[in-house]
Structures are given as C-alpha cells and as structure tokens.
Coordinates of C-alpha atoms and ligand atoms in Angstrom, one line a residue:
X1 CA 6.6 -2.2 22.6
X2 CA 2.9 -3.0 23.5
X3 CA 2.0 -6.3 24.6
X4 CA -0.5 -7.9 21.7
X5 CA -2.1 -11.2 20.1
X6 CA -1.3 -11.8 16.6
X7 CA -3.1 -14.0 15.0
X8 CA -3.2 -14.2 10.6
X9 CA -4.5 -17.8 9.7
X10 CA -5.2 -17.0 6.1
X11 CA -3.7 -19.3 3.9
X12 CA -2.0 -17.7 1.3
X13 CA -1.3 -19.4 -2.4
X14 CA 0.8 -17.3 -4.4
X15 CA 1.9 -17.2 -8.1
X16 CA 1.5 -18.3 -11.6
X17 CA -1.6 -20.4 -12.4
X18 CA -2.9 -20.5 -9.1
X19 CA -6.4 -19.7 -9.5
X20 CA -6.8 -23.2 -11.1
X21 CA -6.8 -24.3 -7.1
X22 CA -9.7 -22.5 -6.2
X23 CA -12.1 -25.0 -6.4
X24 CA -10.0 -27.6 -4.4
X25 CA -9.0 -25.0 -1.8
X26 CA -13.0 -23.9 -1.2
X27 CA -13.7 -27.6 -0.2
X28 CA -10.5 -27.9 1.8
X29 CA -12.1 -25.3 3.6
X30 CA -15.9 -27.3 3.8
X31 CA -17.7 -24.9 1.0
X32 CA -20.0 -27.1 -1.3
X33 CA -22.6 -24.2 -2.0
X34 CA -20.5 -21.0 -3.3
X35 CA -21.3 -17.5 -4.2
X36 CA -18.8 -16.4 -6.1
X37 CA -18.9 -12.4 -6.2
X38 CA -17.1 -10.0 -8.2
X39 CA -16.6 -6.3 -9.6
X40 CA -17.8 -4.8 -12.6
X41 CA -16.2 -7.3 -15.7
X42 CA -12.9 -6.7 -15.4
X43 CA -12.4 -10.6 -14.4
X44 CA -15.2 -11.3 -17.6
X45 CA -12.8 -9.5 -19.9
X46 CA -9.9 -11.2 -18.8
X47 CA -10.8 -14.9 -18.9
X48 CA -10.5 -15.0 -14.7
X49 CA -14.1 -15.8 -13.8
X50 CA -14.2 -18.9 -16.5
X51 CA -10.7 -20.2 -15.3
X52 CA -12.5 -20.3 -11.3
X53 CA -15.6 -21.1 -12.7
X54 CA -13.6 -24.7 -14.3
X55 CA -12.1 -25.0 -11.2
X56 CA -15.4 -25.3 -8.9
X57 CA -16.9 -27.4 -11.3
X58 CA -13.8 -29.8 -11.7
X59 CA -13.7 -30.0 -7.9
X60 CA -17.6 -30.2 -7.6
X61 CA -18.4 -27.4 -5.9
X62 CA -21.6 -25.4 -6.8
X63 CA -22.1 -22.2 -7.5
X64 CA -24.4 -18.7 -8.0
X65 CA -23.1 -15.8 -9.7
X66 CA -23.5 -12.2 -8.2
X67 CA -21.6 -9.3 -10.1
X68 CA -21.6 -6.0 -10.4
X69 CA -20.0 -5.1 -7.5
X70 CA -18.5 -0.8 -8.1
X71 CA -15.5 0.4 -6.7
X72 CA -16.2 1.7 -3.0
X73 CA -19.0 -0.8 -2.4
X74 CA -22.7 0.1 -2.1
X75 CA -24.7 -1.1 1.0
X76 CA -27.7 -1.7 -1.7
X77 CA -25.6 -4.6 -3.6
X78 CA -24.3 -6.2 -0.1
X79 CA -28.3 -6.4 0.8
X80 CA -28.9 -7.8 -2.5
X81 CA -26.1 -10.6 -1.8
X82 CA -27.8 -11.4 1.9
X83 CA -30.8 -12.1 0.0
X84 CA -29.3 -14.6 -2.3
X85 CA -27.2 -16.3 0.0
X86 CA -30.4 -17.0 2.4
X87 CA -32.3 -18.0 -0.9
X88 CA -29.6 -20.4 -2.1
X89 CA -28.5 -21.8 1.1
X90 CA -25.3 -20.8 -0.1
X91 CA -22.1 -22.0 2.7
X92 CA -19.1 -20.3 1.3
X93 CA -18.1 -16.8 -0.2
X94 CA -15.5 -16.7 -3.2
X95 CA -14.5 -12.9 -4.0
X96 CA -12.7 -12.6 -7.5
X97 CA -11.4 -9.2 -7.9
X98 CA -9.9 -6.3 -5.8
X99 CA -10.8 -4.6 -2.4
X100 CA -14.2 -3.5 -3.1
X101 CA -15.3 -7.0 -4.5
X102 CA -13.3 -8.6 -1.2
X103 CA -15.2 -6.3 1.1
X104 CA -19.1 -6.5 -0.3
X105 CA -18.2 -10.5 0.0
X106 CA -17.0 -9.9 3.9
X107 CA -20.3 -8.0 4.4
X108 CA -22.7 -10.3 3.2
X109 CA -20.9 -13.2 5.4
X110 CA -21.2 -11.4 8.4
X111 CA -24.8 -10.4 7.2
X112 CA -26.2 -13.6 6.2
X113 CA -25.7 -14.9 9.5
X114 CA -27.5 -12.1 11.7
X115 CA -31.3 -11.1 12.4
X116 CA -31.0 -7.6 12.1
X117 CA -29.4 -4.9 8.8
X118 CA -25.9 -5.8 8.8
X119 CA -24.8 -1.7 8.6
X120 CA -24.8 -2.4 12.5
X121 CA -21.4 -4.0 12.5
X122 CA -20.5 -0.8 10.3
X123 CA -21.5 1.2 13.4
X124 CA -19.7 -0.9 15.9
X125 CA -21.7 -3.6 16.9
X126 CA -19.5 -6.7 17.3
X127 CA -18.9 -9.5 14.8
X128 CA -19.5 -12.7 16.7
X129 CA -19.9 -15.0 12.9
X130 CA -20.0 -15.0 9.8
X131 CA -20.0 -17.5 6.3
X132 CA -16.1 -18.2 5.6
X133 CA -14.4 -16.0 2.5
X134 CA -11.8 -17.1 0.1
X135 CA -10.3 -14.5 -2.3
X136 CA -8.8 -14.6 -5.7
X137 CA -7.5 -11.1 -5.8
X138 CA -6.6 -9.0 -9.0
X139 CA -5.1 -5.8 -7.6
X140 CA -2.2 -5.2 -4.9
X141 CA -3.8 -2.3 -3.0
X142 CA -6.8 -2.6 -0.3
X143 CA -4.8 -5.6 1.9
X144 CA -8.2 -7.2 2.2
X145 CA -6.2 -10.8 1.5
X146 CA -5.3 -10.6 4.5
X147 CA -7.0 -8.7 7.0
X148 CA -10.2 -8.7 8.7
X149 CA -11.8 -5.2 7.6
X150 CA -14.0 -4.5 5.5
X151 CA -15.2 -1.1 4.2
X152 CA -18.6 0.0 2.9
X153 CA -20.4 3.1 1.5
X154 CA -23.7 3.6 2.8
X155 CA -25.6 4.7 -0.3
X156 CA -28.3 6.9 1.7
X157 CA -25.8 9.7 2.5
X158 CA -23.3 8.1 0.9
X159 CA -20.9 7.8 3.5
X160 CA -17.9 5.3 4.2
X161 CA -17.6 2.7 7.3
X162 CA -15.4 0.2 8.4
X163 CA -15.8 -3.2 10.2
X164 CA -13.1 -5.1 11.7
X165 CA -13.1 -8.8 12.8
X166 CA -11.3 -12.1 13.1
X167 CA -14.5 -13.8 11.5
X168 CA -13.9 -11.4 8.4
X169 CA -10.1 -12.4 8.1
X170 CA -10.4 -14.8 4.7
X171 CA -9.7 -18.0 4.9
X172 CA -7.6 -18.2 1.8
X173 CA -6.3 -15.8 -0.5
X174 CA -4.6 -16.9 -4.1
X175 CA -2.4 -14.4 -5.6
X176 CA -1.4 -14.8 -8.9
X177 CA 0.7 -11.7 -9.6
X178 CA -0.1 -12.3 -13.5
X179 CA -3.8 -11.2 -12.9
X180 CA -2.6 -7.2 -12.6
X181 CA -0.7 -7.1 -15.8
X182 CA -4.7 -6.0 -17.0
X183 CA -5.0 -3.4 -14.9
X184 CA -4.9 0.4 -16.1
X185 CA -1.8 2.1 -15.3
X186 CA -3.6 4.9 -13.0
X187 CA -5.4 2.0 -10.8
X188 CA -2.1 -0.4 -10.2
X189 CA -0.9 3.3 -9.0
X190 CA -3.7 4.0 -6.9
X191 CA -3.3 0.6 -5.1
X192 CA 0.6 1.2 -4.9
X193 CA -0.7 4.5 -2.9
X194 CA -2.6 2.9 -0.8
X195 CA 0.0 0.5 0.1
X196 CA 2.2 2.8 0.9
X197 CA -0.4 4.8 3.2
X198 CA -1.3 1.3 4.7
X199 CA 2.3 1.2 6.0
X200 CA 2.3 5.2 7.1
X201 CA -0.6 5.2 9.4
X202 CA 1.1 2.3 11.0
X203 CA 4.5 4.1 11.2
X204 CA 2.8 7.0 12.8
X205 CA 2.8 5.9 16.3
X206 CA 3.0 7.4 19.7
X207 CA 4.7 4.0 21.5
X208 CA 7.6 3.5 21.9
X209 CA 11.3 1.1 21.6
X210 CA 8.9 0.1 18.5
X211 CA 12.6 -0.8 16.4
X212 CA 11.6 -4.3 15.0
X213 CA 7.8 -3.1 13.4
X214 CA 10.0 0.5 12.3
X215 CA 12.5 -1.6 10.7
X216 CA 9.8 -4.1 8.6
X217 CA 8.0 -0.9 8.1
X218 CA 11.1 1.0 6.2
X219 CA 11.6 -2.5 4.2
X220 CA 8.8 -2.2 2.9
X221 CA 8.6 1.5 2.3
X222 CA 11.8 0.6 0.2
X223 CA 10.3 -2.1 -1.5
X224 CA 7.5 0.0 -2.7
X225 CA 9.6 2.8 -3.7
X226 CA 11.8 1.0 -5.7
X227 CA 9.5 -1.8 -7.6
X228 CA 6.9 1.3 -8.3
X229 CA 8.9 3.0 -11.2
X230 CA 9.6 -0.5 -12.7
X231 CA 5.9 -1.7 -13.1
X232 CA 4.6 1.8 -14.5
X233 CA 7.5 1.5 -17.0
X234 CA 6.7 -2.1 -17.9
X235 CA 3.3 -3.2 -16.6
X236 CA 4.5 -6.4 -17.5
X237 CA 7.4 -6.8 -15.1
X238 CA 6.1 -9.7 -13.3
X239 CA 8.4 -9.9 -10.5
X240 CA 8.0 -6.0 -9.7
X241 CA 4.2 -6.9 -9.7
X242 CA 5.2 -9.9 -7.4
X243 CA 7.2 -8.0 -4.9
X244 CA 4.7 -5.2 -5.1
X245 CA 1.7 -7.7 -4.4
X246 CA 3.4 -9.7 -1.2
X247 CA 4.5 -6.0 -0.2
X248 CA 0.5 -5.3 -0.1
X249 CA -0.2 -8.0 1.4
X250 CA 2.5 -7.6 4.9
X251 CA 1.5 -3.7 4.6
X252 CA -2.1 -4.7 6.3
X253 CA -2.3 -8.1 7.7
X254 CA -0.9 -5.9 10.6
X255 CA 2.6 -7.8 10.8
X256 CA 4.1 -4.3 10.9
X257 CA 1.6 -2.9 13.4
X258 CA 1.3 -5.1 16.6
X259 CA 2.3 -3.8 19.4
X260 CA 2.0 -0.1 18.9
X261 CA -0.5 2.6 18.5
X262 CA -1.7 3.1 15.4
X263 CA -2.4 6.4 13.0
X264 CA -5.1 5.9 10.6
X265 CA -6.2 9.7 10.4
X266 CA -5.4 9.8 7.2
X267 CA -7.6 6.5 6.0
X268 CA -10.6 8.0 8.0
X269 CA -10.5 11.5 6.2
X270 CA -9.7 9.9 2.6
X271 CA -13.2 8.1 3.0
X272 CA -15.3 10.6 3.3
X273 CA -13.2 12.1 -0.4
X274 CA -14.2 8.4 -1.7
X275 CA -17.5 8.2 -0.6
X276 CA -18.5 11.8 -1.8
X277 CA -16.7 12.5 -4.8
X278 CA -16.7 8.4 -5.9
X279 CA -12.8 8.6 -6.3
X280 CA -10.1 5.7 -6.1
X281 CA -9.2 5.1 -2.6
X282 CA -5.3 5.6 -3.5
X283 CA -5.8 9.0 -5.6
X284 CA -7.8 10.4 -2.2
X285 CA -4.9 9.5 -0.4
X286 CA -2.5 10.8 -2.6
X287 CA -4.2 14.1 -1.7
X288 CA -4.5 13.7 2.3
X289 CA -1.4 12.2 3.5
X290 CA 0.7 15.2 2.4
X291 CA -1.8 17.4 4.2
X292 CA -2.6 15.4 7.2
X293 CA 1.2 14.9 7.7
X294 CA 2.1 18.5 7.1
X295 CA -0.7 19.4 9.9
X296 CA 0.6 17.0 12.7
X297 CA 4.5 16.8 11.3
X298 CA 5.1 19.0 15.1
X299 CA 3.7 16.4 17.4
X300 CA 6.7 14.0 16.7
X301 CA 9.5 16.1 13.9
X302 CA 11.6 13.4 15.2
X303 CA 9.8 10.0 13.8
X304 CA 8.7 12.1 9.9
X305 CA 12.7 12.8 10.1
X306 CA 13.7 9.6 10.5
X307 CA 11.8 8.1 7.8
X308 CA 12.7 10.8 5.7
X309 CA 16.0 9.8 6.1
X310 CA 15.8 6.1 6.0
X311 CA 13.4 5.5 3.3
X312 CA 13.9 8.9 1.3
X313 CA 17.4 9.9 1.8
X314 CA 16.4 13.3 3.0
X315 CA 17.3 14.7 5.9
X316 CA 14.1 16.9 7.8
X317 CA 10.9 15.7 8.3
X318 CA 9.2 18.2 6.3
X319 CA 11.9 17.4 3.2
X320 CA 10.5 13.5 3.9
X321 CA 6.9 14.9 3.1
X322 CA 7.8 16.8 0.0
X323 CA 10.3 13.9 -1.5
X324 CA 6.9 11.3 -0.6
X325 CA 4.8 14.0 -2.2
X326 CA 6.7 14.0 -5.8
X327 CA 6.9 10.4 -5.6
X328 CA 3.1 9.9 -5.8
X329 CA 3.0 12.5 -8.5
X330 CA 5.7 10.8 -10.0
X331 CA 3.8 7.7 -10.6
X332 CA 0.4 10.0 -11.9
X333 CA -1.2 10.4 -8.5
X334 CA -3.0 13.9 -7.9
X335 CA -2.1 16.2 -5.3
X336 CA -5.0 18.8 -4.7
X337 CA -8.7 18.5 -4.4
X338 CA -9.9 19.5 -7.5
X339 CA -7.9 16.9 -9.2
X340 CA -10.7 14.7 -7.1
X341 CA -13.7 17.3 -7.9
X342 CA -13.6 18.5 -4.8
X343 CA -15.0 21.8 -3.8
X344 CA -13.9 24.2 -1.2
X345 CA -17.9 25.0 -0.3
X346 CA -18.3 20.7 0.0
X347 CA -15.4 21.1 3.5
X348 CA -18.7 21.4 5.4
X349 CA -20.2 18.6 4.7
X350 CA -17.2 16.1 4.7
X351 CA -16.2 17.4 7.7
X352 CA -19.9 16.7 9.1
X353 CA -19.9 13.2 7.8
X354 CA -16.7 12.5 9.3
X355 CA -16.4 13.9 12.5
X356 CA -20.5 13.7 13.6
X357 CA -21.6 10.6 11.3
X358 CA -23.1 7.5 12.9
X359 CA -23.0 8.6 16.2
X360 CA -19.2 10.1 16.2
X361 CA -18.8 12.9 18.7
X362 CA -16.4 15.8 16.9
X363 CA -13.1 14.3 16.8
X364 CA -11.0 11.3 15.1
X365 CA -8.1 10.1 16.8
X366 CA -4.8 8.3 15.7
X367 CA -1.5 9.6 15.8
X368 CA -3.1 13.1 17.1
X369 CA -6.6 13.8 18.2
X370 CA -8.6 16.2 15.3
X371 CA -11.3 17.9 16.1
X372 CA -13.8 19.5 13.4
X373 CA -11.6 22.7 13.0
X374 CA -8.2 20.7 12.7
X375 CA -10.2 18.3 9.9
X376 CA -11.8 21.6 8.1
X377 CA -8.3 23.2 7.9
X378 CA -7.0 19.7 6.7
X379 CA -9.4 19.7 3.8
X380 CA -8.5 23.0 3.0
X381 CA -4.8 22.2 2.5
X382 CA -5.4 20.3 0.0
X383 CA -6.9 22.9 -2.4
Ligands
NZQ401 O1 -14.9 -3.8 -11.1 P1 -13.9 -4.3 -12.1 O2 -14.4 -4.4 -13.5 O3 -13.3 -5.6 -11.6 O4 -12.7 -3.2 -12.1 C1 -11.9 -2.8 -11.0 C2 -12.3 -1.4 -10.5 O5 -12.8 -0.6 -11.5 C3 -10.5 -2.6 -11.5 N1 -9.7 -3.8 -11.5 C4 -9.4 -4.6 -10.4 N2 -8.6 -5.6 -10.8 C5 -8.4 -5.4 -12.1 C6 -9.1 -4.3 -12.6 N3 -9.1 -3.9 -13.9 C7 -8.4 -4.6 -14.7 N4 -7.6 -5.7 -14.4 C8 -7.6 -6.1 -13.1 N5 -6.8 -7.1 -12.7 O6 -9.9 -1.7 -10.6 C9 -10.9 -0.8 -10.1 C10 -10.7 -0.7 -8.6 O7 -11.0 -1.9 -7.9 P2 -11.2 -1.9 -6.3 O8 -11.5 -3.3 -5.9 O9 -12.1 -0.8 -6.0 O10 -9.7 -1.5 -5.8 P3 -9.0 -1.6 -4.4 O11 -8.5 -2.9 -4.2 O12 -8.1 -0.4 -4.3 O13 -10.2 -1.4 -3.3 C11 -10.6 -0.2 -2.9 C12 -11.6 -0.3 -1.8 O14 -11.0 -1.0 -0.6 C13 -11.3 -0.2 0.5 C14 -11.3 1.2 0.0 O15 -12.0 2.1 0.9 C15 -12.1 1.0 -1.3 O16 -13.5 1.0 -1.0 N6 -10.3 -0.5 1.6 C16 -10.4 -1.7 2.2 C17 -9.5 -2.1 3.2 C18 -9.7 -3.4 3.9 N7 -10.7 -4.1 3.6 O17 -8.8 -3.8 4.7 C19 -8.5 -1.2 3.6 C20 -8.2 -0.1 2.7 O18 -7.5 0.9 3.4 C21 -9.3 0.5 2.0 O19 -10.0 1.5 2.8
ZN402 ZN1 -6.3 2.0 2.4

C-alpha cells in the first residue's frame, strides 16, 4: 500500500424528507445569499425545487434561481452563472439535481472567485478557492456528493475536462433516496454503470498488498450487482435505491482508492463519446470498459481473474469481462458504438481530442500507458 492523506469532510444527510433541512444546513455552513442551480425541470416536475425553495425561506436564506443546466454541462451556462453570482453578491452555491447540475455549480464556485476564464482549472491550473457547495442530489451515478471533481464540456470543440480539488469537495450533500423513484429506467441504469466503472478504474491498479481497498472494492461491486436487478424490476424499491445511492456515494469519495495507483482510462476515453455524440456518461461506459479491459486484460490476467471470480463467480479474466458485459446489457445498457451514434470515420477526431487536446502530448495513462494507436484501436472495438 501507498502512503496517502484522506481527507472527506462532506457532511452527508441521508434519507426520507431530508431536503426539508436544506435551508438550515446552508446557514450552518455561513450561506445567507444562495444560488440555487439546477438541470433541466426534472426537479420543477417533481415538487423538489419548491420543497428547498420553503426551506431557504423558512430558514431565511435568500436566493437567485439559475436553471437550465443539460446533461454533460456547457462551459457557456457555467460563464453565465459567474456572471450572476458576481452581480448578486451571491456567498453560497446549492446544486439540486444530478452530476452535471453538481459540476456546473463546482465550476462557477471556483470561477467566481478568480480574475481570469475559469476553463484554466479545466486545463490544470490549480484550485486555491472557491464559494462553498451544498448538494441535494437526485441520481446515484456521477459521485459528485462527495468528491472534489468536477467535469465540463467546452462548447467550442465540444470537448470534456476535468478539475479536481479539495475546495470543490461539497460541503454537504442530502440524499434522499426517494428523489430517484422519478427517474427513467434507462438513466437510474446509466448512473448504476457509472458506479460500477467508478469502482473499476479504482480496482485497476498497478500497487500492490492493496487487500483492504480490493476487499471494499468487491463489496461494493456485490452491492451493485445485486440491488441493480431489484430497482429496474421495481423502481420503487426504496431500500435497493438506498443501498444503490450510499454504494455511489463510497464508489468515488475515494475511500476505496487511497493508497494505490489508479486506472481511469476508461473515464478519460468515455468523455470524448459524451462530449461528441451528447450521450449519458454511463451508456458511453457501457461501451468502453469492455473494450478498454479486453485491450489491457494481458498487463495484469491475474487481478481481471480475481475479480472475475470474486464478484462474478467466473473463473478467467476474460470470462469476468464477458459475465460484466451481459450484466450491463442486462439492465438496457448498449454495447457497441452505434448504439451511441458513433461512426467509425469520427475514431480520428476522438482520438485527436483525447490524446492531443488542451495541450496533451499522445498518450493517457492509468492502469497502462495508451498511446494514439492503442486509443484508435480501442474505439474501433467497440463497433
Ligand atoms: O436536467 P434534468 O431535467 O434534471 O434531468 C436529468 C438529466 O436529463 C435527469 N434526472 C436527474 N435526476 C432525475 C432526473 N430525471 C428524473 N428524476 C430525477 N430524480 O437525468 C439526466 C442525467 O442527469 P445528469 O446530472 O447528467 O446525470 P449524472 O449524475 O450521471 O451526471 C453525469 C455527468 O457527471 C460527469 C459526467 O461526465 C457527466 O457530465 N461526471 C462527474 C464526476 C465527478 N464530478 O466526480 C465523475 C463522473 O465520472 C462523471 O464523469
Ligand atoms: Zn463516471
């Protein structure tokens, strides 16, 4: 094991009702002046933005709407939100919704505090501030509860980056499992996906005498494999959806990754499917992992076998690929490109976004190092 510093301080408030508290958790955490973001009405249709919008007023806490935020967030609506939040004096960011409402709130905090276009901290510039988030979350998928990244598409190009830092870790997340019973079966098993390929590309790992992270890992492969089936059966099966939404949660707040290398192949070429084609995030992974894993299964046989074993009760590695394969199809995931509306004659250009964008110099690494060739051929699997 690795030596590391782990250090989560989201508070977490978890189950039915709880969005009633997020007025009095914002000014626990010193917000007076909120700008409470969110997606594209989901949390309108449902009665969720009201219910939060009582709560701010009961505890006194103003507030400025800004919606509209789309499924693999726009640079153009994060500018927009700068703008605001500089025009409002606004102190405190409230994100009601999933991931990409989560992340467009993370980037305007970090943006409202700095001189220059806040894409810089999408092309590595350091974080040092940035206005405190609280989340209300509607969708166990992204992990953004609970960690400090944030991913955004850069609509000129329309290309995907992350940013990673301890000022974008929320302060508090409430998670009311209840809240996903709305969602469409196809996105609760896009976010189930990603879940599950949050907790891969930490499994993927090139340290070693890594048993205690392997071990939480496998829980919580388990976890997902068995409270999946129940929640597409019965979308109301609240404690599948509670299991499946803490599961989310632990898969990226990096409990299961400290002190060991990382993968996240896998995430970086699924972007560039997101940001192109305007897929879910979880149905481009259902496409790339198998590939990905089938490409680089010969570096290490040895750890795809054992977690082919222990989490799918098969016995080779490349068995543990196919059984994870049919489980994603299982739930209504897609497993080839043009399921995505992907194009063979696009490889080019993804593989030019990813490998040479912002300033990147051929290759991604992880788990293995993939240069331009090894990423081309990747893309190609999955036709
Ligand atoms: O916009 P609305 O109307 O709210 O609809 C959303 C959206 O269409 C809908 N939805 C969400 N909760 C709902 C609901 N519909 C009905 N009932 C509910 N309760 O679901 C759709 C997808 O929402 P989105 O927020 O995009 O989903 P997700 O949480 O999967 O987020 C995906 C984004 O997160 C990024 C992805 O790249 C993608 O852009 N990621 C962020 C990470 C992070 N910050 O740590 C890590 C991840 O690996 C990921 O890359
Ligand atoms: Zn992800």
């Amino acid at each position: 094991m690795e030596n590391f510093t782990f250090y989560s301080p989201t508070k977490f408030v978890f189950g039915k009702g709880t969005e009633s508290e997020a007025g009095a958790l914002v000014k626990s955490f010193g917000g007076s002046n909120v700008l409470v973001h969110y997606g594209g009405g989901s949390v309108i249709r449902s009665g969720l933005l009201d219910r939060v919008k009582a709560s701010l007023e009961a505890a006194g806490v103003k507030y400025t709407l800004l919606g509209g935020v789309k499924p693999n967030p726009r640079s153009g609506l994060v500018y927009e939100g700068i703008d605001l939040c500089r025009a409002n004096g606004i102190d405190y960011i409230l994100a009601v919704g999933g991931g990409s409402v989560i992340d467009s709130s993370k980037a305007i905090a970090c943006g409202v505090l700095y001189d220059g276009d806040f894409w810089d901290f999408y092309c590595g510039k350091p974080i040092e501030k940035a206005l405190p988030v609280g989340t209300v979350l509607t969708i166990a998928a992204a992990g953004s509860e609970g960690s400090g990244d944030s991913v955004i598409t850069k609509e000129e190009g329309m290309y995907k980056r992350g940013a990673g830092s301890e000022f974008l870790r929320p302060k508090f997340s409430i998670m009311n499992p209840e809240l996903t019973e709305t969602l469409p079966p196809y996105q609760t098993a896009c976010g189930i996906t990603d879940i599950m390929a949050h907790l891969y590309e930490r499994y993927l790992t090139n340290s070693r005498d890594v048993e205690v992270t392997d071990r939480m890992i496998e829980a919580l492969l388990l976890t997902m494999k068995n409270e999946a089936p129940k929640v597409i059966a019965d979308p109301s099966d609240y404690q599948a959806r509670a299991n499946i939404m803490w599961a989310g949660t632990m898969a990226h707040n990096n409990s299961c990754g400290v002190g060991r290398s990382q993968d996240w192949n896998s995430h970086n070429i699924e972007h560039e499917l997101s940001a192109l084609y305007d897929c879910a995030h979880g149905a481009g992974l259902a496409v790339t992992m198998p590939a990905v894993f089938r490409y680089v299964m010969s570096h290490d046989e040895a750890r795809f076998a054992q977690v082919a074993q222990r989490v799918w009760g098969v016995s080779s590695a490349a068995e543990g690929i196919d059984a994870f394969q049919a489980f994603l199809k299982s739930i209504g995931m897609p497993s080839t490109l043009g399921e995505l509306g992907g194009r063979e004659e696009d490889i080019p250009v993804l593989v030019k976004n990813l490998c040479y964008g912002d300033g990147r110099t051929g290759t991604i690494s992880g788990f293995v190092t993939l240069d331009e060739k090894d990423c081309a051929e990747i893309y190609k699997m999955m036709i």
